[in-house]
Phi, psi and omega in degrees: 000156163252112168275337189327279199305335184301302169321284201335300211276348181275291177313320175291292176348313201272270186331312173310307184312311181312295198313309206276357178274306179299321209271319207277346177287305178322295202272349149340274159005286179279326182301311188318301166339267206297331160312308199294318202274328152287310135003274157358292185271350121324306185291317201287303198287314152339271132011291182261110191308000000 
């Protein structure tokens, strides 16, 4: 039985997992910065009558 497709599939899955692991904190940081910016703008609006 040829096992090459399984080995290649395992490497591809591992590579995708690494990419996802690297991308998720970046995306979360972006959304966090966006939330902080919108909150800061809202507070500024509330301060100025």
